[in-house]
mmCIF file with all atom_site columns, C-alpha atoms in Angstrom:
data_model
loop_
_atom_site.group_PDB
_atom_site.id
_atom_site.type_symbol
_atom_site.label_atom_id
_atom_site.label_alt_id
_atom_site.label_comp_id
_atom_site.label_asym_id
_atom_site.label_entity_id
_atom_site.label_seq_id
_atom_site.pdbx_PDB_ins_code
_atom_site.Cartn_x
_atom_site.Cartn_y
_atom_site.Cartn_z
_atom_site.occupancy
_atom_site.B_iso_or_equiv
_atom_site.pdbx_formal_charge
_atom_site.auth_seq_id
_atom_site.auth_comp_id
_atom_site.auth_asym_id
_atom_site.auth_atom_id
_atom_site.pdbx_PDB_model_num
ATOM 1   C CA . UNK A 1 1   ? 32.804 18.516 -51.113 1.00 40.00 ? 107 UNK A CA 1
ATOM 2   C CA . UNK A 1 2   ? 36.590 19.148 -50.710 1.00 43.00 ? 108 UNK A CA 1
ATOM 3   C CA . UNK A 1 3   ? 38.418 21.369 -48.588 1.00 49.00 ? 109 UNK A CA 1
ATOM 4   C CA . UNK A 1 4   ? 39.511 23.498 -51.457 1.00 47.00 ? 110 UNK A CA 1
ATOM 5   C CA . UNK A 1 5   ? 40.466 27.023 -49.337 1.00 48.00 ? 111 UNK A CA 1
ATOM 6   C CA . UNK A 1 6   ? 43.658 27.366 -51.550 1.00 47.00 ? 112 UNK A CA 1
ATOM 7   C CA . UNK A 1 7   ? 47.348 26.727 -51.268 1.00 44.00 ? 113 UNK A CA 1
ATOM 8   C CA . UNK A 1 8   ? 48.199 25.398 -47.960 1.00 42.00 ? 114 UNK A CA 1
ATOM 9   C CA . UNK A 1 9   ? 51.590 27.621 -48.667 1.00 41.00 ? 115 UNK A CA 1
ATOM 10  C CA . UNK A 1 10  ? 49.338 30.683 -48.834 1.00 41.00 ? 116 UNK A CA 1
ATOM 11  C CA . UNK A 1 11  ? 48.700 29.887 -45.261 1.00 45.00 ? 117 UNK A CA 1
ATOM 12  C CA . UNK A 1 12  ? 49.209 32.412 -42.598 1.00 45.00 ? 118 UNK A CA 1
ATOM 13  C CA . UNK A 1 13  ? 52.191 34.587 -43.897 1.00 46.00 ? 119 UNK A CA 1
ATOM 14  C CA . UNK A 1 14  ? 55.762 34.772 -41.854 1.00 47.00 ? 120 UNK A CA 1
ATOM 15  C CA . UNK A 1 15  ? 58.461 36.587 -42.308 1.00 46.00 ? 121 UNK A CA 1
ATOM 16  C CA . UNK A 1 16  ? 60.063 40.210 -42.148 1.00 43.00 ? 122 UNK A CA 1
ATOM 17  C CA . UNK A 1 17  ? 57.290 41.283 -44.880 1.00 49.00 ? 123 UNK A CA 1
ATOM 18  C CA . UNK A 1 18  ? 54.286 39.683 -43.668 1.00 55.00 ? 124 UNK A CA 1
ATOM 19  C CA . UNK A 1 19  ? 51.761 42.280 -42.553 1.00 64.00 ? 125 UNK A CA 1
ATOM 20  C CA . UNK A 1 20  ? 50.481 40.865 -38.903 1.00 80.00 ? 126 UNK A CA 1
ATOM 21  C CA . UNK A 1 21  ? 47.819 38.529 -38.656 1.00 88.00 ? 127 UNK A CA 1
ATOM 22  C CA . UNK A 1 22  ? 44.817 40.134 -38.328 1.00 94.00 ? 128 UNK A CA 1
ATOM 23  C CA . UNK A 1 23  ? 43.137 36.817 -36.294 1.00 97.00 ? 129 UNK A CA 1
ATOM 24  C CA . UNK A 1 24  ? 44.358 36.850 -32.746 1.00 96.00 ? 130 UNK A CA 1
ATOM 25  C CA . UNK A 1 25  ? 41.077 34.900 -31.198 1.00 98.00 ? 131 UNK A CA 1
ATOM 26  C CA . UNK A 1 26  ? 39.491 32.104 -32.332 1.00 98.00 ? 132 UNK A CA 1
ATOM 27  C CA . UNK A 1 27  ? 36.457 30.642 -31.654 1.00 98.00 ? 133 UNK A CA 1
ATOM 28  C CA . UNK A 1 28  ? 35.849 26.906 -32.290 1.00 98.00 ? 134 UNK A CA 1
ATOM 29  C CA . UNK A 1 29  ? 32.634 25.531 -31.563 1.00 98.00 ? 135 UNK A CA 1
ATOM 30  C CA . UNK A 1 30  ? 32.823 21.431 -31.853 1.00 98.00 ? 136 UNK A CA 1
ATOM 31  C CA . UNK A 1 31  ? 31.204 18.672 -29.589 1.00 96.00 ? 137 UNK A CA 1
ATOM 32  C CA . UNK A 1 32  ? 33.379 16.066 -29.920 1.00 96.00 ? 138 UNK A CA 1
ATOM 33  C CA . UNK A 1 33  ? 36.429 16.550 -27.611 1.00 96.00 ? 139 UNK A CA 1
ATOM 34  C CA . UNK A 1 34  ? 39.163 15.051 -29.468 1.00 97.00 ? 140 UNK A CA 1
ATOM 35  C CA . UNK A 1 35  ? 38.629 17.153 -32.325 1.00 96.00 ? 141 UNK A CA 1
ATOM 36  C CA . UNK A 1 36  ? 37.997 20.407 -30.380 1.00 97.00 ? 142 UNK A CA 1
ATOM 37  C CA . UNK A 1 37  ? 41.664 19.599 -28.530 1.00 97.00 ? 143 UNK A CA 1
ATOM 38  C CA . UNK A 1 38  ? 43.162 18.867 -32.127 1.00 97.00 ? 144 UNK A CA 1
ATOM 39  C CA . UNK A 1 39  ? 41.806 21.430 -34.091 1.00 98.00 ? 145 UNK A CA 1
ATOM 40  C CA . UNK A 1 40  ? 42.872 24.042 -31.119 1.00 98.00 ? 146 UNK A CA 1
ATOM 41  C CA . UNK A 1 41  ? 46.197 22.687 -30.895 1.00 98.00 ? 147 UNK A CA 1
ATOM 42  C CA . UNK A 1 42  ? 46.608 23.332 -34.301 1.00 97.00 ? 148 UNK A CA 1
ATOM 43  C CA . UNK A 1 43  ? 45.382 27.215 -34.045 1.00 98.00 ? 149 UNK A CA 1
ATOM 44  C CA . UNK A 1 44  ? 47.745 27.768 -30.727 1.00 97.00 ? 150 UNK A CA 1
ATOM 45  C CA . UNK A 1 45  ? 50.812 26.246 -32.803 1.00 97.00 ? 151 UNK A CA 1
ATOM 46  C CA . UNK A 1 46  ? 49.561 28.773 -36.137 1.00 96.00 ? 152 UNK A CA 1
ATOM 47  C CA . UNK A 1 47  ? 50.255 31.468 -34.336 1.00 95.00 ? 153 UNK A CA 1
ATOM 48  C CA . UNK A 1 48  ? 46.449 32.041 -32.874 1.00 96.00 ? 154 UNK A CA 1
ATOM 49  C CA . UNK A 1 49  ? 46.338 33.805 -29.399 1.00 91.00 ? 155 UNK A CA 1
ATOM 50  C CA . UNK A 1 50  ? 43.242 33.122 -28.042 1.00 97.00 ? 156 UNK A CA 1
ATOM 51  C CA . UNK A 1 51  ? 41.041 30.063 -28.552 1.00 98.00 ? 157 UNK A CA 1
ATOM 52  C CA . UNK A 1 52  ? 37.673 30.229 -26.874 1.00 98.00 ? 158 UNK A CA 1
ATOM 53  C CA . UNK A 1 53  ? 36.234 26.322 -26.981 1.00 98.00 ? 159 UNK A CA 1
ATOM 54  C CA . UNK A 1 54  ? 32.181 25.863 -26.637 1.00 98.00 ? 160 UNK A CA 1
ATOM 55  C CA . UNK A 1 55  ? 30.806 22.050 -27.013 1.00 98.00 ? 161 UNK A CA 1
ATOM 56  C CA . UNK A 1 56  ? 27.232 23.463 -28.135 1.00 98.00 ? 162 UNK A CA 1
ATOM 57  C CA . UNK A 1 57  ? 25.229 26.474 -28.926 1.00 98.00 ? 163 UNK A CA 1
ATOM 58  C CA . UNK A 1 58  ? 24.966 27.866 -25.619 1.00 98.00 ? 164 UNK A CA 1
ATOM 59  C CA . UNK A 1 59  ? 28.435 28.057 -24.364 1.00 98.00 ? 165 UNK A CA 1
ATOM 60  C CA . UNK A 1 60  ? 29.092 29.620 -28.115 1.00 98.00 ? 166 UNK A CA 1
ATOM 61  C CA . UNK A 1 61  ? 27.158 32.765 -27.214 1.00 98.00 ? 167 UNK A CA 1
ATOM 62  C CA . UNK A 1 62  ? 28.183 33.005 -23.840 1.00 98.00 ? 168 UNK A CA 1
ATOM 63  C CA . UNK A 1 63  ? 32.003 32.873 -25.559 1.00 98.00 ? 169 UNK A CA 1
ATOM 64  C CA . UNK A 1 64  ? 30.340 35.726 -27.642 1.00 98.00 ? 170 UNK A CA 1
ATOM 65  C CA . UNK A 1 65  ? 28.900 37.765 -25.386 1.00 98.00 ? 171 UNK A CA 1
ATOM 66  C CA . UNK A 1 66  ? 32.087 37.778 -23.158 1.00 98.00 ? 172 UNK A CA 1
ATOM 67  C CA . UNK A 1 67  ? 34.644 38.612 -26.634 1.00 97.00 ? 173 UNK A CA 1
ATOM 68  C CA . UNK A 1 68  ? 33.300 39.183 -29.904 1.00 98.00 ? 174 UNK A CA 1
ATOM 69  C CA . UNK A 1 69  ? 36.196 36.955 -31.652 1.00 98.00 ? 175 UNK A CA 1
ATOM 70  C CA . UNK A 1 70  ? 37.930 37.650 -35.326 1.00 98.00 ? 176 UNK A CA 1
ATOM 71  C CA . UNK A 1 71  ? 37.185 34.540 -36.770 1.00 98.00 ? 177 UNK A CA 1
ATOM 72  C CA . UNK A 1 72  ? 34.980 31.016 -35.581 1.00 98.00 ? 178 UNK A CA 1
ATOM 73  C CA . UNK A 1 73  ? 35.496 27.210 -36.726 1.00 97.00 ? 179 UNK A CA 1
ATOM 74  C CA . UNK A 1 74  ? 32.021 26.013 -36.708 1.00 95.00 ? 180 UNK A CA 1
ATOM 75  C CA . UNK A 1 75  ? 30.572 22.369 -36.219 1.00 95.00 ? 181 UNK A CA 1
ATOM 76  C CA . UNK A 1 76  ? 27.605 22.419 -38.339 1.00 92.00 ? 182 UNK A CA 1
ATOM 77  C CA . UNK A 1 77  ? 26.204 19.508 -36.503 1.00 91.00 ? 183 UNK A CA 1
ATOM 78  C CA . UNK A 1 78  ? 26.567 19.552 -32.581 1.00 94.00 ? 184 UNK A CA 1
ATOM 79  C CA . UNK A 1 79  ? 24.425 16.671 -30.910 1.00 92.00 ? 185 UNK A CA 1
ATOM 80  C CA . UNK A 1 80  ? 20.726 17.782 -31.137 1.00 93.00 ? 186 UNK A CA 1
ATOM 81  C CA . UNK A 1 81  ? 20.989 21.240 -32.459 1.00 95.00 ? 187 UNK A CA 1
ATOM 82  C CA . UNK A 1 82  ? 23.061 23.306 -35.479 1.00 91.00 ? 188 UNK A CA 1
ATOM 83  C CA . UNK A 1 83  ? 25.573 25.944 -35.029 1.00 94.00 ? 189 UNK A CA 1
ATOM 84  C CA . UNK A 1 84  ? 23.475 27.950 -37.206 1.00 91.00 ? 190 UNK A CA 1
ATOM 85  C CA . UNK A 1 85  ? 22.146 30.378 -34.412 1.00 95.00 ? 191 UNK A CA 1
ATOM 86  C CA . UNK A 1 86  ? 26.153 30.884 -33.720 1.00 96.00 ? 192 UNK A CA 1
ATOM 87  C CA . UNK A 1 87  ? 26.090 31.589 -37.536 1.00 93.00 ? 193 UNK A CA 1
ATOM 88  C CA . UNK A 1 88  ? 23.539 33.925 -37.703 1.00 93.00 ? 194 UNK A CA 1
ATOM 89  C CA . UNK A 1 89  ? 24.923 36.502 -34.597 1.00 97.00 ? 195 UNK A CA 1
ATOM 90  C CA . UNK A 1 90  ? 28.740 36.209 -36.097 1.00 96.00 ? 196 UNK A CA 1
ATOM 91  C CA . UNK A 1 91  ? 26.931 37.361 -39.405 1.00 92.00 ? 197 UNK A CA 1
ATOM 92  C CA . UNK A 1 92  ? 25.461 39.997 -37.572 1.00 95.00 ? 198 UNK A CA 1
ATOM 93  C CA . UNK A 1 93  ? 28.504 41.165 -36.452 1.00 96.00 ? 199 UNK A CA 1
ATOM 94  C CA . UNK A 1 94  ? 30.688 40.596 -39.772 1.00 94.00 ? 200 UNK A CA 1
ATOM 95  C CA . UNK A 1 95  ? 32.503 38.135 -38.234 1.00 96.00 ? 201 UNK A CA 1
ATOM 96  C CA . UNK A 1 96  ? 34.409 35.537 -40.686 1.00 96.00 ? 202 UNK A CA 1
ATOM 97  C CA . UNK A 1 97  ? 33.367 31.945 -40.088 1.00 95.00 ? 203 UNK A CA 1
ATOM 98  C CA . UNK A 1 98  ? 34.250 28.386 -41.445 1.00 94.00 ? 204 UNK A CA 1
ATOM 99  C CA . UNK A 1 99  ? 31.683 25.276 -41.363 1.00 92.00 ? 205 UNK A CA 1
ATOM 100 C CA . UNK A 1 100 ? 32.600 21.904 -40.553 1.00 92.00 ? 206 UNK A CA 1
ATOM 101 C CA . UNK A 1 101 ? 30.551 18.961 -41.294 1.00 89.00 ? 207 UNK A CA 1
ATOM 102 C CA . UNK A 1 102 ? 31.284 15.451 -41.352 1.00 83.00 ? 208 UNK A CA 1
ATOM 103 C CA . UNK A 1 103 ? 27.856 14.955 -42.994 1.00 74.00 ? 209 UNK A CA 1
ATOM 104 C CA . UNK A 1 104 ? 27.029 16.149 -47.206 1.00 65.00 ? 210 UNK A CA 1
ATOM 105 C CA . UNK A 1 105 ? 23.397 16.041 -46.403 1.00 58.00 ? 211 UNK A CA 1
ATOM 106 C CA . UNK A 1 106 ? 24.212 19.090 -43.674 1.00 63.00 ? 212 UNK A CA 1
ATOM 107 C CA . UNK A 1 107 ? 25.559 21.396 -46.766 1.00 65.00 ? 213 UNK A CA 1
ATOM 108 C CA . UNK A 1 108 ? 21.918 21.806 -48.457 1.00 67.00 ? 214 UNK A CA 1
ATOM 109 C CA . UNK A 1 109 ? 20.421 22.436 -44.733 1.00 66.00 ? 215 UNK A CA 1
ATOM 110 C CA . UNK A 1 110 ? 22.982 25.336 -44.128 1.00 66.00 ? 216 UNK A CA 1
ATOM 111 C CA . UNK A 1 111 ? 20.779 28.604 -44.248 1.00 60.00 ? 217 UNK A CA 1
ATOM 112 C CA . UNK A 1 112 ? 23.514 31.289 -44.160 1.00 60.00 ? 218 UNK A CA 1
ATOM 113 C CA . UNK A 1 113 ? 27.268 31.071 -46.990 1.00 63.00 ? 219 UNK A CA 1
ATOM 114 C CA . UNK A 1 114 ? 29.977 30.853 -44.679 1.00 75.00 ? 220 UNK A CA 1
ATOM 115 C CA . UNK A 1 115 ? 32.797 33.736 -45.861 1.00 79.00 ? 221 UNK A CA 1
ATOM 116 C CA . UNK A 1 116 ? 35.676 31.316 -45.493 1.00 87.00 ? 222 UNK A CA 1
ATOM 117 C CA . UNK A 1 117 ? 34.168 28.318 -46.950 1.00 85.00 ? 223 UNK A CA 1
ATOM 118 C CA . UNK A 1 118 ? 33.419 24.871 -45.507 1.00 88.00 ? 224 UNK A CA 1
ATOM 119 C CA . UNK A 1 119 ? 35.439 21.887 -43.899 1.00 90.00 ? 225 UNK A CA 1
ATOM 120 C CA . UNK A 1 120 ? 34.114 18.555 -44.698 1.00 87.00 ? 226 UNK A CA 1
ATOM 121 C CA . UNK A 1 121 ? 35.396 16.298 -41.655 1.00 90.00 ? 227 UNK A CA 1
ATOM 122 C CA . UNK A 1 122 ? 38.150 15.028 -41.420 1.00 91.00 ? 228 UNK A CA 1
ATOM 123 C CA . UNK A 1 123 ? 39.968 17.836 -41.966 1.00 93.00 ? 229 UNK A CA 1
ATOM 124 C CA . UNK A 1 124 ? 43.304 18.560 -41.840 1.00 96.00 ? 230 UNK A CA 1
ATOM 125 C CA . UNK A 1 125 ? 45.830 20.930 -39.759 1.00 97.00 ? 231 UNK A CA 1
ATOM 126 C CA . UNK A 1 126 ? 46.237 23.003 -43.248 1.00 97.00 ? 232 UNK A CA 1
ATOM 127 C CA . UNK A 1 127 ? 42.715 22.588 -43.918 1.00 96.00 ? 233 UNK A CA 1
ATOM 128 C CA . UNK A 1 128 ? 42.282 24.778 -40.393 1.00 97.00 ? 234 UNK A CA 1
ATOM 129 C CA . UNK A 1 129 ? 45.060 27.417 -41.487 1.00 97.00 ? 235 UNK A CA 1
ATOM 130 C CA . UNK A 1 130 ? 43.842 27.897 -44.976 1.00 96.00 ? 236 UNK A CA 1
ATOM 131 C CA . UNK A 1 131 ? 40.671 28.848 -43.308 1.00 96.00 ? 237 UNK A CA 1
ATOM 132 C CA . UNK A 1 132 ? 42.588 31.071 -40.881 1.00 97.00 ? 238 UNK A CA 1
ATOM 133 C CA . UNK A 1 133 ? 43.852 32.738 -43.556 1.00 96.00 ? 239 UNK A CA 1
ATOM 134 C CA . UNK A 1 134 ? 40.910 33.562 -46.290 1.00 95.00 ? 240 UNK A CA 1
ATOM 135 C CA . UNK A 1 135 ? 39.798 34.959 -42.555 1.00 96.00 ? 241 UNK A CA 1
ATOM 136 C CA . UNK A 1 136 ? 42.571 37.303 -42.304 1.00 96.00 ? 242 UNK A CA 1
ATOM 137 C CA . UNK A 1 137 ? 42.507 38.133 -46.005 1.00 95.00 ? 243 UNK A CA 1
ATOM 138 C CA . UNK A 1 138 ? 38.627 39.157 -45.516 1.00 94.00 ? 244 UNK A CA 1
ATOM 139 C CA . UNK A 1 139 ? 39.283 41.414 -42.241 1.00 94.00 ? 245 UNK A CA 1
ATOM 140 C CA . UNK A 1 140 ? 42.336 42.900 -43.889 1.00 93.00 ? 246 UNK A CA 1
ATOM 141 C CA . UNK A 1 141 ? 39.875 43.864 -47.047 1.00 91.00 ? 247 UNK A CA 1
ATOM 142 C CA . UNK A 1 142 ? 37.361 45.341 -44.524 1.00 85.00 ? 248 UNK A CA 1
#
């Protein structure tokens, strides 16, 4: 699978006539450390205000519980356990969400169609900001 979100110059919209990014906080829930410090690097520079990190399931609903966030980067795969409970409450709560997965045989095992589409790892800084924005597209539609 590709990361096929769109035009990476359909990103996130600038300028005088951009309507304001619905997205403000993000949450991205990814066990490996380098990636989670990447991938939120890349949301701070995009213009994202808040990114709340969780390393596993847990910490993900705690982030929850605390702020309900506008969209969520999720790690399919985090150790010995799926995101998909994470899945399931944003869901719930109509919350926009991406999957990533650096493994195919994860796509069949995915129980719930993530709204703004999956990222098959490695994925790129546009990769993150396409995502970002089929979010914002779906919020501003709501």
């Amino acid at each position: 699978m590709n990361n096929d979100l769109g035009d990476p110059a359909r990103a996130v919209p600038t300028g005088a006539d951009a309507a304001p990014n619905p997205v403000r906080r993000v949450l991205l829930v990814e066990d490996s450390m380098l990636i989670a410090l990447d991938a939120e690097e890349t949301l701070i520079q995009g213009g994202i205000d808040d990114v709340a990190v969780a390393g596993n399931v847990a910490a993900a609903l705690a982030q929850i519980e605390k702020q309900m966030p506008d969209f969520a980067l999720l790690d399919f795969n985090l150790g010995n356990e799926t995101s998909e409970a994470v899945a399931e409450v944003l869901t719930n709560a109509g919350v926009p969400y991406c999957y990533a997965t650096g493994y195919g045989d994860a796509l069949e095992r995915m129980s719930l169609a993530p709204p703004c589409g999956v990222l098959t790892k490695p994925y790129s800084k546009d990769d993150i900001m396409r995502a970002v924005a089929r979010a914002a597209e779906l919020i501003s539609k709501s």
